GROMACS .gro file of C-alpha atoms in nm:
model
  191
    1UNK     CA    1   0.000   0.000   0.000
    2UNK     CA    2   0.286   0.237   0.067
    3UNK     CA    3   0.427   0.173  -0.276
    4UNK     CA    4   0.095   0.252  -0.437
    5UNK     CA    5   0.069   0.568  -0.233
    6UNK     CA    6   0.425   0.665  -0.325
    7UNK     CA    7   0.349   0.609  -0.696
    8UNK     CA    8   0.039   0.830  -0.677
    9UNK     CA    9   0.233   1.105  -0.501
   10UNK     CA   10   0.515   1.069  -0.756
   11UNK     CA   11   0.268   1.099  -1.049
   12UNK     CA   12   0.102   1.403  -0.893
   13UNK     CA   13   0.440   1.568  -0.834
   14UNK     CA   14   0.542   1.488  -1.193
   15UNK     CA   15   0.222   1.650  -1.325
   16UNK     CA   16   0.280   1.951  -1.098
   17UNK     CA   17   0.642   1.985  -1.217
   18UNK     CA   18   0.534   1.959  -1.582
   19UNK     CA   19   0.264   2.221  -1.523
   20UNK     CA   20   0.512   2.460  -1.358
   21UNK     CA   21   0.755   2.411  -1.645
   22UNK     CA   22   0.482   2.479  -1.905
   23UNK     CA   23   0.360   2.789  -1.719
   24UNK     CA   24   0.716   2.920  -1.690
   25UNK     CA   25   0.771   2.871  -2.062
   26UNK     CA   26   0.447   3.053  -2.146
   27UNK     CA   27   0.538   3.334  -1.908
   28UNK     CA   28   0.878   3.377  -2.072
   29UNK     CA   29   0.723   3.381  -2.420
   30UNK     CA   30   0.463   3.637  -2.303
   31UNK     CA   31   0.735   3.860  -2.158
   32UNK     CA   32   0.937   3.870  -2.479
   33UNK     CA   33   1.076   4.224  -2.512
   34UNK     CA   34   1.002   4.253  -2.882
   35UNK     CA   35   0.664   4.420  -2.935
   36UNK     CA   36   0.563   4.460  -3.296
   37UNK     CA   37   0.289   4.711  -3.204
   38UNK     CA   38   0.512   4.959  -3.022
   39UNK     CA   39   0.682   5.257  -3.189
   40UNK     CA   40   1.009   5.177  -3.362
   41UNK     CA   41   1.311   5.287  -3.162
   42UNK     CA   42   1.636   5.381  -3.331
   43UNK     CA   43   1.959   5.507  -3.179
   44UNK     CA   44   1.856   5.869  -3.244
   45UNK     CA   45   1.480   5.885  -3.199
   46UNK     CA   46   1.149   5.715  -3.159
   47UNK     CA   47   0.914   5.707  -3.455
   48UNK     CA   48   0.567   5.763  -3.312
   49UNK     CA   49   0.239   5.689  -3.481
   50UNK     CA   50   0.108   5.964  -3.707
   51UNK     CA   51  -0.163   6.177  -3.546
   52UNK     CA   52  -0.515   6.169  -3.686
   53UNK     CA   53  -0.537   6.499  -3.874
   54UNK     CA   54  -0.901   6.448  -3.969
   55UNK     CA   55  -0.986   6.627  -3.644
   56UNK     CA   56  -0.885   6.949  -3.822
   57UNK     CA   57  -1.108   6.908  -4.129
   58UNK     CA   58  -1.366   7.187  -4.128
   59UNK     CA   59  -1.407   7.561  -4.087
   60UNK     CA   60  -1.309   7.789  -3.801
   61UNK     CA   61  -1.375   8.136  -3.667
   62UNK     CA   62  -1.254   8.344  -3.374
   63UNK     CA   63  -1.602   8.391  -3.227
   64UNK     CA   64  -1.913   8.172  -3.205
   65UNK     CA   65  -2.133   8.427  -3.378
   66UNK     CA   66  -1.908   8.504  -3.676
   67UNK     CA   67  -1.902   8.327  -4.012
   68UNK     CA   68  -1.625   8.086  -4.103
   69UNK     CA   69  -1.290   8.252  -4.170
   70UNK     CA   70  -1.049   7.959  -4.206
   71UNK     CA   71  -1.106   7.632  -4.389
   72UNK     CA   72  -0.887   7.324  -4.338
   73UNK     CA   73  -0.923   7.036  -4.582
   74UNK     CA   74  -0.747   6.728  -4.706
   75UNK     CA   75  -0.669   6.693  -5.076
   76UNK     CA   76  -0.502   6.379  -5.211
   77UNK     CA   77  -0.346   6.292  -4.875
   78UNK     CA   78  -0.211   6.643  -4.807
   79UNK     CA   79  -0.362   6.907  -4.576
   80UNK     CA   80  -0.435   7.265  -4.677
   81UNK     CA   81  -0.582   7.581  -4.528
   82UNK     CA   82  -0.772   7.862  -4.693
   83UNK     CA   83  -0.880   8.205  -4.571
   84UNK     CA   84  -1.212   8.368  -4.654
   85UNK     CA   85  -1.178   8.636  -4.921
   86UNK     CA   86  -1.323   8.986  -4.880
   87UNK     CA   87  -1.662   9.059  -5.035
   88UNK     CA   88  -1.497   9.241  -5.326
   89UNK     CA   89  -1.317   8.926  -5.447
   90UNK     CA   90  -1.457   8.707  -5.721
   91UNK     CA   91  -1.425   8.396  -5.503
   92UNK     CA   92  -1.513   8.294  -5.147
   93UNK     CA   93  -1.189   8.121  -5.041
   94UNK     CA   94  -0.830   8.209  -5.132
   95UNK     CA   95  -0.574   7.973  -5.287
   96UNK     CA   96  -0.505   7.669  -5.065
   97UNK     CA   97  -0.183   7.692  -4.862
   98UNK     CA   98  -0.012   7.366  -4.757
   99UNK     CA   99  -0.003   7.257  -4.394
  100UNK     CA  100   0.247   7.027  -4.235
  101UNK     CA  101   0.241   6.813  -3.922
  102UNK     CA  102   0.440   6.953  -3.631
  103UNK     CA  103   0.579   6.756  -3.340
  104UNK     CA  104   0.420   6.801  -3.000
  105UNK     CA  105   0.763   6.912  -2.879
  106UNK     CA  106   0.703   7.232  -3.083
  107UNK     CA  107   0.388   7.320  -2.884
  108UNK     CA  108   0.564   7.551  -2.629
  109UNK     CA  109   0.680   7.777  -2.916
  110UNK     CA  110   0.317   7.865  -2.991
  111UNK     CA  111   0.093   7.776  -2.696
  112UNK     CA  112   0.118   7.782  -2.318
  113UNK     CA  113  -0.015   7.431  -2.269
  114UNK     CA  114   0.155   7.105  -2.178
  115UNK     CA  115   0.231   6.916  -2.503
  116UNK     CA  116   0.099   6.596  -2.340
  117UNK     CA  117  -0.250   6.752  -2.355
  118UNK     CA  118  -0.237   6.795  -2.735
  119UNK     CA  119  -0.359   6.536  -2.988
  120UNK     CA  120  -0.208   6.692  -3.300
  121UNK     CA  121  -0.046   7.011  -3.430
  122UNK     CA  122  -0.041   7.141  -3.788
  123UNK     CA  123   0.092   7.463  -3.934
  124UNK     CA  124   0.186   7.650  -4.245
  125UNK     CA  125   0.551   7.613  -4.345
  126UNK     CA  126   0.609   7.983  -4.260
  127UNK     CA  127   0.434   7.928  -3.922
  128UNK     CA  128   0.209   8.232  -3.973
  129UNK     CA  129  -0.072   7.992  -3.877
  130UNK     CA  130  -0.037   7.699  -3.638
  131UNK     CA  131  -0.333   7.498  -3.511
  132UNK     CA  132  -0.349   7.249  -3.226
  133UNK     CA  133  -0.621   7.013  -3.112
  134UNK     CA  134  -0.645   6.982  -2.733
  135UNK     CA  135  -0.741   6.642  -2.594
  136UNK     CA  136  -1.112   6.646  -2.520
  137UNK     CA  137  -1.068   6.535  -2.158
  138UNK     CA  138  -0.826   6.820  -2.091
  139UNK     CA  139  -1.038   7.081  -2.269
  140UNK     CA  140  -1.329   6.979  -2.045
  141UNK     CA  141  -1.137   7.045  -1.722
  142UNK     CA  142  -0.931   7.355  -1.809
  143UNK     CA  143  -1.140   7.665  -1.729
  144UNK     CA  144  -0.930   7.875  -1.967
  145UNK     CA  145  -1.033   7.668  -2.268
  146UNK     CA  146  -1.378   7.699  -2.419
  147UNK     CA  147  -1.282   7.513  -2.736
  148UNK     CA  148  -1.072   7.209  -2.824
  149UNK     CA  149  -0.894   7.408  -3.096
  150UNK     CA  150  -0.608   7.651  -3.050
  151UNK     CA  151  -0.468   7.880  -3.314
  152UNK     CA  152  -0.151   8.078  -3.337
  153UNK     CA  153  -0.190   8.347  -3.598
  154UNK     CA  154   0.110   8.570  -3.650
  155UNK     CA  155   0.242   8.603  -3.294
  156UNK     CA  156  -0.089   8.568  -3.113
  157UNK     CA  157  -0.249   8.258  -2.964
  158UNK     CA  158  -0.613   8.206  -2.880
  159UNK     CA  159  -0.891   7.949  -2.889
  160UNK     CA  160  -1.085   7.923  -3.212
  161UNK     CA  161  -1.420   7.763  -3.280
  162UNK     CA  162  -1.519   7.502  -3.532
  163UNK     CA  163  -1.825   7.621  -3.725
  164UNK     CA  164  -2.022   7.517  -4.030
  165UNK     CA  165  -1.849   7.591  -4.359
  166UNK     CA  166  -2.030   7.833  -4.586
  167UNK     CA  167  -1.981   7.976  -4.932
  168UNK     CA  168  -2.082   8.333  -4.853
  169UNK     CA  169  -1.842   8.622  -4.896
  170UNK     CA  170  -1.793   8.840  -4.591
  171UNK     CA  171  -1.571   9.141  -4.559
  172UNK     CA  172  -1.347   9.015  -4.280
  173UNK     CA  173  -1.094   9.284  -4.364
  174UNK     CA  174  -1.338   9.567  -4.292
  175UNK     CA  175  -1.234   9.811  -4.021
  176UNK     CA  176  -1.541   9.892  -3.809
  177UNK     CA  177  -1.369  10.203  -3.669
  178UNK     CA  178  -1.264  10.353  -4.002
  179UNK     CA  179  -1.536  10.621  -4.009
  180UNK     CA  180  -1.499  10.741  -3.651
  181UNK     CA  181  -1.365  11.096  -3.619
  182UNK     CA  182  -1.243  11.235  -3.290
  183UNK     CA  183  -1.260  11.607  -3.226
  184UNK     CA  184  -0.958  11.763  -3.061
  185UNK     CA  185  -1.030  11.872  -2.707
  186UNK     CA  186  -0.923  12.216  -2.591
  187UNK     CA  187  -0.973  12.152  -2.222
  188UNK     CA  188  -0.671  12.179  -1.999
  189UNK     CA  189  -0.617  11.997  -1.679
  190UNK     CA  190  -0.547  12.201  -1.366
  191UNK     CA  191  -0.376  12.061  -1.062
   0.00000   0.00000   0.00000
């Protein structure tokens, strides 16, 4: 009876040892350091996944109650921006200007926001216009942001608003103060 008991214990221990060996092998295979889904790392840099630029497709304005002033669109895999022409032009939008993808590391040059809170950044090659899309979660908690879109237009940064595109000319170059005349005052100030 002791031999039978010893054989049963030996078989159970053999099965346990085989199971531990199999689990260890699976664990080692699962912990393999090569990950085909991670960004490719070279000696100089890491190649990250391209951002989804489709979040920029559409029209923008600087105020909710103004017509569209900027249009961003994709044409044959490239991204372009257009500005609304004045009412005197024979067309609604100007000639498309190319846009290029910027790295998030460039964000501090244009915006005072942590680059980790940005999904994507695009800009004209001359950087007269740079646009950034703020991550939705961050835009919802930052009280200074009332839009997910930021624009840097010739040395000034602000939020911009995505609006419906339209094909109506508006005179965005008009100066509302052009006809105001100020009379010289002849009053003097006494101390």
